[in-house]
Amino acid sequence: MEAIPLKSCVSTLDRSKQTPRALGSTAAFPPYGPPIGVAAARLIARGVQDEAGKHGWRMTVAVVEPTGDIVLMEKGDDAQYGSTQLALDKARTAAIYRRSTKFFEDQVKDVALNMATAAHMVALDGGMPIIADGHLVGAVGVSGERSEEDGQAAAAGLACFYRSLSEPGLLPQSSQGRADA
């Protein structure tokens, strides 16, 4: 297990600058890439928990591979028990549908009720795909507070990851490069 210097990751990702793919538009979906590893997942979790700590939020974070299989799960101190499964479900939704769970939340709000019944789909903000070098390498899911705050913390985790992409060994060799978001 390699050690990656975990500098504080307290600035957040500007969600307005994310690509349409990350937010779930009808643009072409990114192809799947090699799965994210534990070191990168820890970095994302650190960014999420740093953001949560700034606001006194109690959160659980899950990071999954493109298949939806878990890479890392971290339950913050005193986070509600229901958030554990919900964080994992948000991450899986973002991975298997290759779009943010915020997209689904907005669709349900706009009365697209068919979205509320899709298999293995959570329509609450807080799940976001992880895009590196134009490929989906995983997804993050966050739960514990209001949907909007879960999304904010997930974006902070991704921002931490994207700022650190140049770190050697953070991603498999074929995924080293610049993130799309």
Short mmCIF file of C-alpha atoms in Angstrom, two decimals, residues 33-153:
data_model
loop_
_atom_site.label_atom_id
_atom_site.label_comp_id
_atom_site.label_asym_id
_atom_site.label_seq_id
_atom_site.Cartn_x
_atom_site.Cartn_y
_atom_site.Cartn_z
CA GLY A 33 -11.84 2.78 -18.03
CA PRO A 34 -9.72 0.80 -15.58
CA PRO A 35 -11.25 0.85 -12.10
CA ILE A 36 -10.19 3.39 -9.52
CA GLY A 37 -7.91 2.04 -6.80
CA VAL A 38 -7.93 2.30 -3.04
CA ALA A 39 -5.37 5.15 -2.88
CA ALA A 40 -7.50 7.37 -5.12
CA ALA A 41 -10.67 6.35 -3.25
CA ARG A 42 -9.06 7.37 0.04
CA LEU A 43 -8.23 10.76 -1.44
CA ILE A 44 -11.85 11.28 -2.48
CA ALA A 45 -13.09 10.19 0.96
CA ARG A 46 -10.66 12.62 2.57
CA GLY A 47 -12.06 15.47 0.46
CA VAL A 48 -15.62 14.51 1.38
CA GLN A 49 -14.86 14.29 5.10
CA ASP A 50 -12.89 17.58 5.04
CA GLU A 51 -15.91 19.32 3.52
CA ALA A 52 -18.23 17.63 6.02
CA GLY A 53 -15.98 18.73 8.89
CA LYS A 54 -16.13 22.38 7.76
CA HIS A 55 -19.91 22.32 8.18
CA GLY A 56 -20.35 19.91 11.08
CA TRP A 57 -21.98 17.34 8.80
CA ARG A 58 -21.95 13.63 9.65
CA MET A 59 -21.53 11.73 6.42
CA THR A 60 -20.82 8.37 4.91
CA VAL A 61 -18.92 8.09 1.64
CA ALA A 62 -18.69 5.16 -0.76
CA VAL A 63 -16.40 4.85 -3.78
CA VAL A 64 -17.10 2.16 -6.36
CA GLU A 65 -15.59 0.80 -9.57
CA PRO A 66 -17.41 1.29 -12.90
CA THR A 67 -19.22 -2.01 -12.23
CA GLY A 68 -20.65 -0.62 -8.98
CA ASP A 69 -18.48 -2.92 -6.85
CA ILE A 70 -17.21 -1.24 -3.72
CA VAL A 71 -13.64 0.02 -3.46
CA LEU A 72 -13.97 1.96 -0.20
CA MET A 73 -16.67 2.78 2.34
CA GLU A 74 -16.12 5.24 5.17
CA LYS A 75 -18.76 6.07 7.78
CA GLY A 76 -18.10 9.32 9.56
CA ASP A 77 -18.32 9.42 13.34
CA ASP A 78 -21.96 9.46 14.44
CA ALA A 79 -23.28 9.37 10.85
CA GLN A 80 -26.78 7.93 10.73
CA TYR A 81 -26.95 4.21 10.02
CA GLY A 82 -29.31 4.67 7.08
CA SER A 83 -26.65 6.65 5.23
CA THR A 84 -24.38 3.63 4.81
CA GLN A 85 -26.54 1.81 2.28
CA LEU A 86 -27.75 5.04 0.66
CA ALA A 87 -24.18 6.27 0.01
CA LEU A 88 -23.36 2.96 -1.65
CA ASP A 89 -26.56 3.03 -3.71
CA LYS A 90 -25.83 6.59 -4.88
CA ALA A 91 -22.31 5.60 -5.95
CA ARG A 92 -23.61 2.53 -7.79
CA THR A 93 -26.27 4.58 -9.55
CA ALA A 94 -23.68 7.11 -10.76
CA ALA A 95 -21.41 4.29 -11.97
CA ILE A 96 -23.86 2.05 -13.78
CA TYR A 97 -25.87 4.88 -15.35
CA ARG A 98 -22.74 6.99 -16.00
CA ARG A 99 -24.32 10.20 -14.75
CA SER A 100 -24.83 12.15 -11.58
CA THR A 101 -27.69 11.19 -9.29
CA LYS A 102 -28.59 14.89 -9.33
CA PHE A 103 -29.73 14.33 -12.92
CA PHE A 104 -32.24 11.73 -11.71
CA GLU A 105 -33.34 13.92 -8.80
CA ASP A 106 -34.07 16.76 -11.22
CA GLN A 107 -35.98 14.40 -13.56
CA VAL A 108 -38.19 13.18 -10.72
CA LYS A 109 -38.81 16.78 -9.62
CA ASP A 110 -39.90 17.50 -13.20
CA VAL A 111 -42.43 14.65 -12.94
CA ALA A 112 -40.54 12.11 -15.02
CA LEU A 113 -41.99 9.36 -12.84
CA ASN A 114 -40.49 6.62 -14.99
CA MET A 115 -37.13 7.69 -13.53
CA ALA A 116 -38.40 6.90 -10.04
CA THR A 117 -38.89 3.26 -10.99
CA ALA A 118 -35.65 2.51 -12.88
CA ALA A 119 -33.78 -0.53 -11.60
CA HIS A 120 -31.03 0.13 -9.06
CA MET A 121 -31.38 3.90 -9.30
CA VAL A 122 -31.33 6.53 -6.56
CA ALA A 123 -32.83 9.91 -7.48
CA LEU A 124 -31.08 11.98 -4.79
CA ASP A 125 -28.06 14.27 -5.18
CA GLY A 126 -24.80 12.95 -3.79
CA GLY A 127 -23.71 10.37 -6.38
CA MET A 128 -21.21 11.43 -9.04
CA PRO A 129 -19.21 9.60 -11.70
CA ILE A 130 -15.42 9.80 -11.53
CA ILE A 131 -14.00 10.66 -14.95
CA ALA A 132 -10.27 10.45 -15.65
CA ASP A 133 -8.63 10.79 -19.06
CA GLY A 134 -12.10 10.78 -20.64
CA HIS A 135 -13.04 7.43 -19.07
CA LEU A 136 -15.40 6.53 -16.26
CA VAL A 137 -13.16 4.93 -13.62
CA GLY A 138 -15.66 4.81 -10.77
CA ALA A 139 -18.19 6.82 -8.83
CA VAL A 140 -18.59 8.40 -5.42
CA GLY A 141 -21.73 8.39 -3.28
CA VAL A 142 -22.29 10.52 -0.19
CA SER A 143 -25.14 10.47 2.31
CA GLY A 144 -25.84 11.90 5.72
CA GLU A 145 -27.33 15.36 5.30
CA ARG A 146 -29.77 17.04 2.93
CA SER A 147 -29.47 15.96 -0.70
CA GLU A 148 -27.90 19.28 -1.73
CA GLU A 149 -25.27 19.02 1.01
CA ASP A 150 -24.49 15.42 0.05
CA GLY A 151 -23.86 16.67 -3.49
CA GLN A 152 -21.65 19.48 -2.23
CA ALA A 153 -19.53 17.04 -0.22
#
